[in-house]
mmCIF file of C-alpha atoms in Angstrom:
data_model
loop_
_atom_site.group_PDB
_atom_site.id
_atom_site.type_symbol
_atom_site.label_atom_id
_atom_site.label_comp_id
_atom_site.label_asym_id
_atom_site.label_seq_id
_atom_site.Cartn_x
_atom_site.Cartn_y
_atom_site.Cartn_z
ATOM 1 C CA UNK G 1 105.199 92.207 92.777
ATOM 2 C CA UNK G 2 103.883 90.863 89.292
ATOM 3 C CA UNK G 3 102.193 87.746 88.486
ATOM 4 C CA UNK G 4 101.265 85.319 85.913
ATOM 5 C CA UNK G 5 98.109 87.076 85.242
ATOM 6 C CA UNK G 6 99.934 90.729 85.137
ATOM 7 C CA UNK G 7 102.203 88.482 82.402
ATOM 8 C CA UNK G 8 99.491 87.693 80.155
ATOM 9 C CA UNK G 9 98.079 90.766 80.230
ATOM 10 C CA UNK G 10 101.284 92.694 79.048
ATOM 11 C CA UNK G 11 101.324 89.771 76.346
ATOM 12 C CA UNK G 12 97.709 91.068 75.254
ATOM 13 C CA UNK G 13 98.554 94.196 75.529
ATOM 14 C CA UNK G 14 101.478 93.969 73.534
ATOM 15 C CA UNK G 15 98.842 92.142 70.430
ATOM 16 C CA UNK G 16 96.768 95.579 70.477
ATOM 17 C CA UNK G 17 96.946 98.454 68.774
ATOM 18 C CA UNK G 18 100.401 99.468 70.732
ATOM 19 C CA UNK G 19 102.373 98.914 68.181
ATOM 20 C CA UNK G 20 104.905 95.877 70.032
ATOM 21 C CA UNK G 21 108.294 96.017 68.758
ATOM 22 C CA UNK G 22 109.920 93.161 70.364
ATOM 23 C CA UNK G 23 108.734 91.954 73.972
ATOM 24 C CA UNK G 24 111.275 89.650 76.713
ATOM 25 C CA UNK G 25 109.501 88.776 79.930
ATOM 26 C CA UNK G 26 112.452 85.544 80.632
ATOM 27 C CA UNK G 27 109.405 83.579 81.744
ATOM 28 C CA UNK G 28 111.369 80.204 79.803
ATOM 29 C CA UNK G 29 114.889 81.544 80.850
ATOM 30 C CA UNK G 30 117.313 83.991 78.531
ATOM 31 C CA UNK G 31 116.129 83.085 74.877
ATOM 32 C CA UNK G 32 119.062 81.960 72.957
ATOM 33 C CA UNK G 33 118.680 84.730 70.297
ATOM 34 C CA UNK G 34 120.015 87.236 73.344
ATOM 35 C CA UNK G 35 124.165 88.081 73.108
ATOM 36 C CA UNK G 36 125.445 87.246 77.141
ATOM 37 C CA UNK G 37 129.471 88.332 77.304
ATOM 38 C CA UNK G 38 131.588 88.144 80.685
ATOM 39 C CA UNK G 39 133.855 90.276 80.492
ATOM 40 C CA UNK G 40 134.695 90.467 84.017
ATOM 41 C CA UNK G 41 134.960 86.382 84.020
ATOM 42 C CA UNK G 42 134.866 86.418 87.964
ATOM 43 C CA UNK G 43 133.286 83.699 90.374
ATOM 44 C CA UNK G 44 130.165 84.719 92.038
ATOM 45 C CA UNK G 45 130.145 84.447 95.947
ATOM 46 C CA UNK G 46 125.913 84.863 95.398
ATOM 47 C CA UNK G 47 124.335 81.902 96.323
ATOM 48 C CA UNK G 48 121.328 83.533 94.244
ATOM 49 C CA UNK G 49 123.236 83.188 90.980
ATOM 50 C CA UNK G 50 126.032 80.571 91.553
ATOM 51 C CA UNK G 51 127.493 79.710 87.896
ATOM 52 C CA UNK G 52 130.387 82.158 86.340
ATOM 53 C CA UNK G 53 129.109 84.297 83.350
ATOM 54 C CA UNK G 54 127.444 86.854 82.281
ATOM 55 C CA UNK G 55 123.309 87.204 82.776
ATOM 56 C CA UNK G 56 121.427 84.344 83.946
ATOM 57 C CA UNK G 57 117.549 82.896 84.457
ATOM 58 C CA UNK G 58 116.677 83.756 88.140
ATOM 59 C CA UNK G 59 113.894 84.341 90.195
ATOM 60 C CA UNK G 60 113.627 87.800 92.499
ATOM 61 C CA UNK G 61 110.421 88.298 94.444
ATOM 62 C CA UNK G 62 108.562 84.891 92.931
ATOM 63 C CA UNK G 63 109.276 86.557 88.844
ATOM 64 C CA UNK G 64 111.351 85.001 86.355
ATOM 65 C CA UNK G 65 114.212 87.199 85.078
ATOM 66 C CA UNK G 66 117.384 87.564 83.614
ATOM 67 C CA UNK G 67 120.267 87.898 87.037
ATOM 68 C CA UNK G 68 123.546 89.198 86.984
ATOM 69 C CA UNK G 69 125.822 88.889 89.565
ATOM 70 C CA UNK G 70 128.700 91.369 90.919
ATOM 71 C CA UNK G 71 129.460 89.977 94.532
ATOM 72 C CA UNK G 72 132.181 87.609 93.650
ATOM 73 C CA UNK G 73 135.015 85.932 95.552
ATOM 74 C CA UNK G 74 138.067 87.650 95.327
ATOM 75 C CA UNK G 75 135.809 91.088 95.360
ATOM 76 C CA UNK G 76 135.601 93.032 92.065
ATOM 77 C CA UNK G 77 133.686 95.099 89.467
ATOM 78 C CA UNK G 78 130.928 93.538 87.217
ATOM 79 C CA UNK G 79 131.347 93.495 83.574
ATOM 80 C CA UNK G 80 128.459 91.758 82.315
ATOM 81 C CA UNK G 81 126.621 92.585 78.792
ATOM 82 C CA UNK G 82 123.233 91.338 77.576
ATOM 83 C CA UNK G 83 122.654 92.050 74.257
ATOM 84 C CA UNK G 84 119.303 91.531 72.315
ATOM 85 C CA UNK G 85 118.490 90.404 68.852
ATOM 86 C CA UNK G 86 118.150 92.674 65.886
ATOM 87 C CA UNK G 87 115.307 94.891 66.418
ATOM 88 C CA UNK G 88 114.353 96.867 63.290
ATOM 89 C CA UNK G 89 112.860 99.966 64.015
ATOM 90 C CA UNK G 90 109.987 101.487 61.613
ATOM 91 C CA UNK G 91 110.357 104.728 59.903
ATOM 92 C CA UNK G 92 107.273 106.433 61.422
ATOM 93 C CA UNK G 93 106.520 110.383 62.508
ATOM 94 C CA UNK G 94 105.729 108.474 66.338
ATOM 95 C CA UNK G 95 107.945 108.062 69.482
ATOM 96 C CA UNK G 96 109.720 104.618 70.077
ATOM 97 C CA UNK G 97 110.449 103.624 73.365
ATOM 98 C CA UNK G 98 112.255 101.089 75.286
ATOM 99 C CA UNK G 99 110.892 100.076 78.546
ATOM 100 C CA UNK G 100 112.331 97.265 81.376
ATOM 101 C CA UNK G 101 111.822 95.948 84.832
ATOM 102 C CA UNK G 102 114.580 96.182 87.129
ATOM 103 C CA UNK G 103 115.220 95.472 90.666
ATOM 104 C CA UNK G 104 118.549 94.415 92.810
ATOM 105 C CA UNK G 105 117.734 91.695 95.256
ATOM 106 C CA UNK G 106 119.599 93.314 97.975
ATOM 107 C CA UNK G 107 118.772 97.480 99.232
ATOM 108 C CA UNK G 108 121.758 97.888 101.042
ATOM 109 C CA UNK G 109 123.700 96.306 98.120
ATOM 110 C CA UNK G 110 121.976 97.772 94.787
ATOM 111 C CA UNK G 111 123.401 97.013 91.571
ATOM 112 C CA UNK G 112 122.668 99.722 88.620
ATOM 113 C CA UNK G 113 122.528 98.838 84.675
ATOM 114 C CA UNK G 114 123.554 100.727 82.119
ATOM 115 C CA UNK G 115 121.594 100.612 78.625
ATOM 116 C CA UNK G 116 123.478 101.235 75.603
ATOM 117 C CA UNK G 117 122.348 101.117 71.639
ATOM 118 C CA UNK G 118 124.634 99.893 68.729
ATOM 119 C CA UNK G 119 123.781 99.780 65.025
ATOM 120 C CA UNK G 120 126.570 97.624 64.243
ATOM 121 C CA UNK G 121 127.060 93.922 66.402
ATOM 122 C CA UNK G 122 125.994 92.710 69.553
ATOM 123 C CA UNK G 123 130.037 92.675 70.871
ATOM 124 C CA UNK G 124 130.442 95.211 73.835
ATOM 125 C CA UNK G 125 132.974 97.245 71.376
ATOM 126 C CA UNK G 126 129.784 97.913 69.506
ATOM 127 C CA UNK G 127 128.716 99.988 72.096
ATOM 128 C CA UNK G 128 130.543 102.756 71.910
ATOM 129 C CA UNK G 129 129.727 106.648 73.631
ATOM 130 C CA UNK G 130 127.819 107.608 76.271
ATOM 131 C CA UNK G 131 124.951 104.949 78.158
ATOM 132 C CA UNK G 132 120.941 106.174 77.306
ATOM 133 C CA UNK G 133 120.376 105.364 81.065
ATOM 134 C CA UNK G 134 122.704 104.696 83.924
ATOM 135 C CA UNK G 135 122.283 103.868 87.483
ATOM 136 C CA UNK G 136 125.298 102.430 88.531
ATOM 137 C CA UNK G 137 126.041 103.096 91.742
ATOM 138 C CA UNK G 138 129.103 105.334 92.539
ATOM 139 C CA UNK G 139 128.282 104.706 96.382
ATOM 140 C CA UNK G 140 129.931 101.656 98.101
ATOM 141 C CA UNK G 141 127.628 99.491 100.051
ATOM 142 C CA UNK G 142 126.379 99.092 102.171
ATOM 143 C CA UNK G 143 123.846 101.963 101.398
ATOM 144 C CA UNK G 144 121.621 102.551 104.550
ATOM 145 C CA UNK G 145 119.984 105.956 102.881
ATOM 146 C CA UNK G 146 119.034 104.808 99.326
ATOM 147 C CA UNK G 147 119.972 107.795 96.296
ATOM 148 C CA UNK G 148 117.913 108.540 93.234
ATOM 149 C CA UNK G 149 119.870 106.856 90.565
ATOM 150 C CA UNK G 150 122.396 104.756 92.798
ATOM 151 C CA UNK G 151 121.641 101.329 91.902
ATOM 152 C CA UNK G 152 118.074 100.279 91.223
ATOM 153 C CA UNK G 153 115.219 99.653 93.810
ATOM 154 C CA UNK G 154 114.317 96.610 95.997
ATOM 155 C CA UNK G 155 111.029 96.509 94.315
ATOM 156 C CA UNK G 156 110.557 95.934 90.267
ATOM 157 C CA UNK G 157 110.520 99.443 89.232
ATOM 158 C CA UNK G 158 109.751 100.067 85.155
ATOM 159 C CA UNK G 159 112.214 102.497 83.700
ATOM 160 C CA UNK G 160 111.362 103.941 80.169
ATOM 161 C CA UNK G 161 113.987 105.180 77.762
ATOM 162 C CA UNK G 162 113.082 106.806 74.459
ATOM 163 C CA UNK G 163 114.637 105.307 71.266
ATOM 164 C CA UNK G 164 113.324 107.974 68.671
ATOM 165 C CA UNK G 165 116.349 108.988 67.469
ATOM 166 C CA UNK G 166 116.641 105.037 66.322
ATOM 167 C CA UNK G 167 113.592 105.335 63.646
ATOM 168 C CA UNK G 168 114.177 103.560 61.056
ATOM 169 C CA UNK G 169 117.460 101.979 61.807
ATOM 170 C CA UNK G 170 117.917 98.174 63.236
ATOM 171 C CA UNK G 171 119.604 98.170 66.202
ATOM 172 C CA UNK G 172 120.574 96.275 69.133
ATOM 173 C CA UNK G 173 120.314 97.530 72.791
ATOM 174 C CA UNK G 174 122.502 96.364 75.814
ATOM 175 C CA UNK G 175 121.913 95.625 79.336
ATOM 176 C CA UNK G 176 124.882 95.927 81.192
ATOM 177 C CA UNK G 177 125.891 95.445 84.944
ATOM 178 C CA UNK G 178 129.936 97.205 85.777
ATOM 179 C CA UNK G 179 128.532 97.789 89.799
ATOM 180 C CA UNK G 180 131.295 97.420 91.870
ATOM 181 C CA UNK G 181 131.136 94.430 95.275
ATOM 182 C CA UNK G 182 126.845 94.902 94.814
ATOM 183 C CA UNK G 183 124.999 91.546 94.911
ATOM 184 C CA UNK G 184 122.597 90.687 92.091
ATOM 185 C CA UNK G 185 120.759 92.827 89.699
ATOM 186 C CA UNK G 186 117.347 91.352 88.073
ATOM 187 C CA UNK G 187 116.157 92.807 84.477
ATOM 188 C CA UNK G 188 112.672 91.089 83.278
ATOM 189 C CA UNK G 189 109.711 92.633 80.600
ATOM 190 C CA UNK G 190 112.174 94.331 77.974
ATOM 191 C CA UNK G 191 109.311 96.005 75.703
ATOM 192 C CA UNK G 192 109.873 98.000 72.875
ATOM 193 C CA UNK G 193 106.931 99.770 71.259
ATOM 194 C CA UNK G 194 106.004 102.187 69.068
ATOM 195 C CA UNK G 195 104.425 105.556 71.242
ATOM 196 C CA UNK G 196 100.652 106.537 70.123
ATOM 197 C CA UNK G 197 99.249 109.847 70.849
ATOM 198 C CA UNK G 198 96.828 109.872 73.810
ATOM 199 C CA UNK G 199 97.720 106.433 75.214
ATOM 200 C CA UNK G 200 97.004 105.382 79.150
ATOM 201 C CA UNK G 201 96.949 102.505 80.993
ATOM 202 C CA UNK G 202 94.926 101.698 84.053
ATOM 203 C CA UNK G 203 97.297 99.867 85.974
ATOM 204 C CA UNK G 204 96.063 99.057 89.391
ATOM 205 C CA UNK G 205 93.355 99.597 91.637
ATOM 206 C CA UNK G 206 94.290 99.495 95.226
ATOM 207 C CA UNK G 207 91.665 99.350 98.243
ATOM 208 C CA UNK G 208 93.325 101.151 101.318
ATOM 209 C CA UNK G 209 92.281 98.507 103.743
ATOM 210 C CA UNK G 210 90.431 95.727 103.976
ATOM 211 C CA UNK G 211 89.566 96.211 107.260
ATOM 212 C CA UNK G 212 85.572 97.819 108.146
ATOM 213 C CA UNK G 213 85.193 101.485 108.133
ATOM 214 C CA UNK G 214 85.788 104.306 105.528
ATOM 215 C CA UNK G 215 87.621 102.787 102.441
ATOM 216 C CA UNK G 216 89.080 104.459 99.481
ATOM 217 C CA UNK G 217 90.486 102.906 96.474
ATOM 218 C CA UNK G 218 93.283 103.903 94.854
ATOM 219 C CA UNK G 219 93.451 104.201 90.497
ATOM 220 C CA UNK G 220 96.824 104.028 88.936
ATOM 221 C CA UNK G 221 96.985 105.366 85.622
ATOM 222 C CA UNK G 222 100.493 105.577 83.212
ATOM 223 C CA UNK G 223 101.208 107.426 80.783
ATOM 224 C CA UNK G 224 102.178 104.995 77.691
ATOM 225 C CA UNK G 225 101.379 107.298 74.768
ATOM 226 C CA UNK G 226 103.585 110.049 73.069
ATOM 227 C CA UNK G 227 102.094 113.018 74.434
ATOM 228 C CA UNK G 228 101.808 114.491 77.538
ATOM 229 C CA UNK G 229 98.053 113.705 79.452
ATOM 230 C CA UNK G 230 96.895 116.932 81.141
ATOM 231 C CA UNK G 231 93.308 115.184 81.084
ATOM 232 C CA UNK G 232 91.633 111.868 81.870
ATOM 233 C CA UNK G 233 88.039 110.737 82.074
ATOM 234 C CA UNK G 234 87.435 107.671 84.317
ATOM 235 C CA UNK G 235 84.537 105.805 85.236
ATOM 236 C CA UNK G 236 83.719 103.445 88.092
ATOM 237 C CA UNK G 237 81.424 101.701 89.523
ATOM 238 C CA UNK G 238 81.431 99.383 92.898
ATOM 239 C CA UNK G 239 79.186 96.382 93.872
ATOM 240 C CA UNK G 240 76.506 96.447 90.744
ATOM 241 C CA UNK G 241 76.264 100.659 92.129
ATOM 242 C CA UNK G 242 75.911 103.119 89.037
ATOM 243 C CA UNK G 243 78.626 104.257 86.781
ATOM 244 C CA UNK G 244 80.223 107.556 88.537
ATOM 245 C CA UNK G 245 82.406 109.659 85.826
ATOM 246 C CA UNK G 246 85.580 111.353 87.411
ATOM 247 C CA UNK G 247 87.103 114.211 85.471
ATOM 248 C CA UNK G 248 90.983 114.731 86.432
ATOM 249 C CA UNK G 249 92.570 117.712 84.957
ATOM 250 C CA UNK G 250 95.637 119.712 86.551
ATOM 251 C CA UNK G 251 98.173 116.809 85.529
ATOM 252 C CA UNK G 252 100.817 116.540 83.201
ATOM 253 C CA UNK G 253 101.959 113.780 82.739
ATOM 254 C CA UNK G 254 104.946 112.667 80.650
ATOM 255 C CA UNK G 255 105.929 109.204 79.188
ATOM 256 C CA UNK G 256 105.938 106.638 81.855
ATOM 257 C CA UNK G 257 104.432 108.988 84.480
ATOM 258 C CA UNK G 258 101.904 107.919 86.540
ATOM 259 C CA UNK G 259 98.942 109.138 88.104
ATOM 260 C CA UNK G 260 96.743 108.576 90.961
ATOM 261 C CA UNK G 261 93.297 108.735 91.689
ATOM 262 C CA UNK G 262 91.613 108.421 94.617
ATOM 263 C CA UNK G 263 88.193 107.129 95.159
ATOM 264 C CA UNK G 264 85.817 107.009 98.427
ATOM 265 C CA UNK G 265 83.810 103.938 98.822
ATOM 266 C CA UNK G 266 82.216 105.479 101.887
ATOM 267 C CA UNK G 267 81.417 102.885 104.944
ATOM 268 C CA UNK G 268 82.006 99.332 103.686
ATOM 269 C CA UNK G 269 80.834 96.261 106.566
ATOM 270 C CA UNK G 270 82.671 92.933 106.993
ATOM 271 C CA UNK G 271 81.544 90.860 104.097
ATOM 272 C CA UNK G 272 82.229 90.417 100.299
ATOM 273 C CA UNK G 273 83.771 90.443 98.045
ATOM 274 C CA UNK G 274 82.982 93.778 96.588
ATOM 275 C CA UNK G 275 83.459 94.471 93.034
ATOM 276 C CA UNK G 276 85.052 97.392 92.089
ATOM 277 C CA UNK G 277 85.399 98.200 88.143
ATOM 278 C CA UNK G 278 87.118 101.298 86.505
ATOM 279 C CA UNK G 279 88.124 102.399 83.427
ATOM 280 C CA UNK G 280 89.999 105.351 81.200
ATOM 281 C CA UNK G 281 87.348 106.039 79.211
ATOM 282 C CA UNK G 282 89.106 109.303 77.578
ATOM 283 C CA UNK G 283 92.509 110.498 77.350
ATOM 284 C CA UNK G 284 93.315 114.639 76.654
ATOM 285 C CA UNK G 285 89.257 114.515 76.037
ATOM 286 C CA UNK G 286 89.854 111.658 72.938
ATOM 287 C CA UNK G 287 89.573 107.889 72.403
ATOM 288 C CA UNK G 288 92.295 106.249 73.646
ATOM 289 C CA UNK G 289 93.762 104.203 70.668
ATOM 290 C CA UNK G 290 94.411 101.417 72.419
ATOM 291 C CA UNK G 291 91.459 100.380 74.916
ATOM 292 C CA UNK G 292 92.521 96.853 75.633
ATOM 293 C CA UNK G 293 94.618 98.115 79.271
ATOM 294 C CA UNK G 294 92.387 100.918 80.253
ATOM 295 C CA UNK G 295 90.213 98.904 82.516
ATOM 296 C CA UNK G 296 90.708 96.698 85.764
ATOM 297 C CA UNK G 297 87.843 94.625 87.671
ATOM 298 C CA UNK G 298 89.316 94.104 91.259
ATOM 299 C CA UNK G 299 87.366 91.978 94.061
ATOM 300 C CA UNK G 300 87.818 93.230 97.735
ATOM 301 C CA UNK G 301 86.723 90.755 100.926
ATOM 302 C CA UNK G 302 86.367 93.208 103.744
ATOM 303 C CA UNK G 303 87.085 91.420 107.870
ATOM 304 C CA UNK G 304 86.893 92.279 111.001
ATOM 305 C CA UNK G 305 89.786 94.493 112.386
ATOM 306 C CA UNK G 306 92.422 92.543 114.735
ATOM 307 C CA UNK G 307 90.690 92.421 118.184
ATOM 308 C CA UNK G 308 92.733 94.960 120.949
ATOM 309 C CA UNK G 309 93.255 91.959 123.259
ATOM 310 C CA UNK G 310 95.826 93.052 126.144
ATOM 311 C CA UNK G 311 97.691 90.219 128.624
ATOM 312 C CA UNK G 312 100.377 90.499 130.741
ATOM 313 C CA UNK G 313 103.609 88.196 129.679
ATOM 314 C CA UNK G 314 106.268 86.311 132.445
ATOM 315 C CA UNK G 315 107.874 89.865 133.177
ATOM 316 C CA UNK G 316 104.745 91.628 134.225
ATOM 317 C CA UNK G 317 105.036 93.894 130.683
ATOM 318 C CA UNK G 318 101.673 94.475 129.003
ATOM 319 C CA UNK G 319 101.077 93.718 125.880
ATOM 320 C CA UNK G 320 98.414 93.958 123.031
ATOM 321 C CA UNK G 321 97.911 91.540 120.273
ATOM 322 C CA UNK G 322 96.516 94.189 118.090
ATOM 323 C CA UNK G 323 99.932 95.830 118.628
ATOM 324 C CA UNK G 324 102.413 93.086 118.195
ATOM 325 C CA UNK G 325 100.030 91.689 115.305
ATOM 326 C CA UNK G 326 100.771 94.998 113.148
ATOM 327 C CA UNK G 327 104.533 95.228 114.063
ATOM 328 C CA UNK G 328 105.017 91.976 113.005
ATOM 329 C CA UNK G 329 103.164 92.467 109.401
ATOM 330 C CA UNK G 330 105.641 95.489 109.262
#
């Protein structure tokens, strides 16, 4: 789940040496310069999104986002387009790439979106030949065994989509929903940027618990740039310790790929919080070009594990709070 402080740092990000194209997080609803067609013109039966039309400001997992609908009442298929503004792309020997969070606010329901690029209007007949990136779901619901590409996840997932052969052209792109009796699909952070060689991001660092004992952290870094990484340098250092260097090699990754790294901490006591600081210092053994996302600072306050208190209930069955504590968290 994002936040208000993963927002602003996107929008710094996206004032770096990146190269920002045009940037959407919804965060003051769907800007008016954005194209929104119904062509289905059906009622919803959501009562997440509960005004006919095409996309719509909502809010999925506490993040503002544009919402379409395709649960109505009668049943039917979505047909709802989202087109943005003119976006003119620069003539330049680098990769361009469109990348958006996406999530359906219902697994067992998933809506998919389809992306599409015109060069000529923001009117769905613009849009002619075959989407850059479907997931529409051919599946009915409800969907008990989720399938790569059948609908979108229940958790905002970024999905990256080149636009290189665009260079040099102005173009629009479109967001569209055509899933058939889903519930509600939620698009938010529509980024396109220009690719740079040699470009990470560092974009979490997760401990594994924050319970006493053996702790590891775990380093997320993606794969923003052009080229593939088969290298990383990464240092880190925890509670005012020294700086430890970590060499990774044996990756590959591609655009939008991510990596992780995993770190011991070694025995950590109930206390804190613990500071934790890494960062990408190199990427394919050179500078990364744009520093400004290659390093996270990341507090941990380590307790005292649940205690394994056992009682007998009215029906003479045992039972352990430790137990019912971590089923319930579950």
């Amino acid at each position: 789940m994002k936040n208000n402080l993963l927002t602003l740092f996107i929008a710094f990000s996206l004032l770096s040496n990146a190269q920002p194209i045009y940037f959407e997080d919804f965060n003051s609803g769907i800007p008016s310069g954005m194209t929104l067609t119904d062509v289905d013109g059906m009622t919803p039966a959501s009562t997440v999104i509960t005004t006919t039309g095409s996309f719509a400001a909502a809010t999925i997992l506490n993040e503002d986002c544009a919402g379409s609908v395709s649960w109505f009442n009668p049943l039917g298929t979505a047909d709802d387009w989202m087109v943005t503004p003119a976006i003119s792309l620069p003539n330049t020997s680098n990769g361009i790439n469109l990348e958006f969070d996406a999530i359906v606010f219902e697994s067992a329901y998933p809506d998919g979106v389809e992306i599409y690029v015109s060069t000529t209007g923001t009117s769905p007949s613009d849009f002619t030949g075959t989407a850059l990136y479907s997931s529409t779901p051919t599946t009915p619901g409800p969907i008990t065994t989720p399938i790569p590409g059948n609908g979108e996840n229940d958790t905002w997932t970024t999905r990256s989509i080149s636009l290189t052969p665009y260079v040099g052209q102005t173009i629009y792109i479109a967001f569209r929903n055509n899933s058939n009796d889903m519930h509600v699909l939620g698009i938010d952070n529509v980024t396109v940027s220009e690719l740079l060689d040699d470009n990470a991001e560092l974009v979490s660092s997760e401990i594994d618990a924050i319970i006493a004992g053996n702790r590891t952290v775990d380093i997320t870094i993606k794969n923003i740039g052009a080229t593939n990484i088969t290298s990383l340098n990464i240092d880190w250092d925890f509670n005012g310790g020294p700086t430890t260097p970590v060499s990774v090699t044996g990756i590959n990754l591609t655009t939008g790929q991510t990596h992780i790294e995993t770190i011991s901490l070694g025995t950590l006591t109930i206390g804190g919080p613990y500071s934790f600081n890494s960062t990408v210092t190199l990427v394919n053994g050179n500078t990364d070009p744009d520093m400004n996302n290659n390093t996270i600072a990341t507090n941990y306050n380590i307790v005292e594990m649940i205690p394994n208190w056992t009682m007998t209930d009215s029906y003479g069955n045992s039972i352990t709070l430790h137990d019912e504590l971590v089923t319930k968290e579950k």
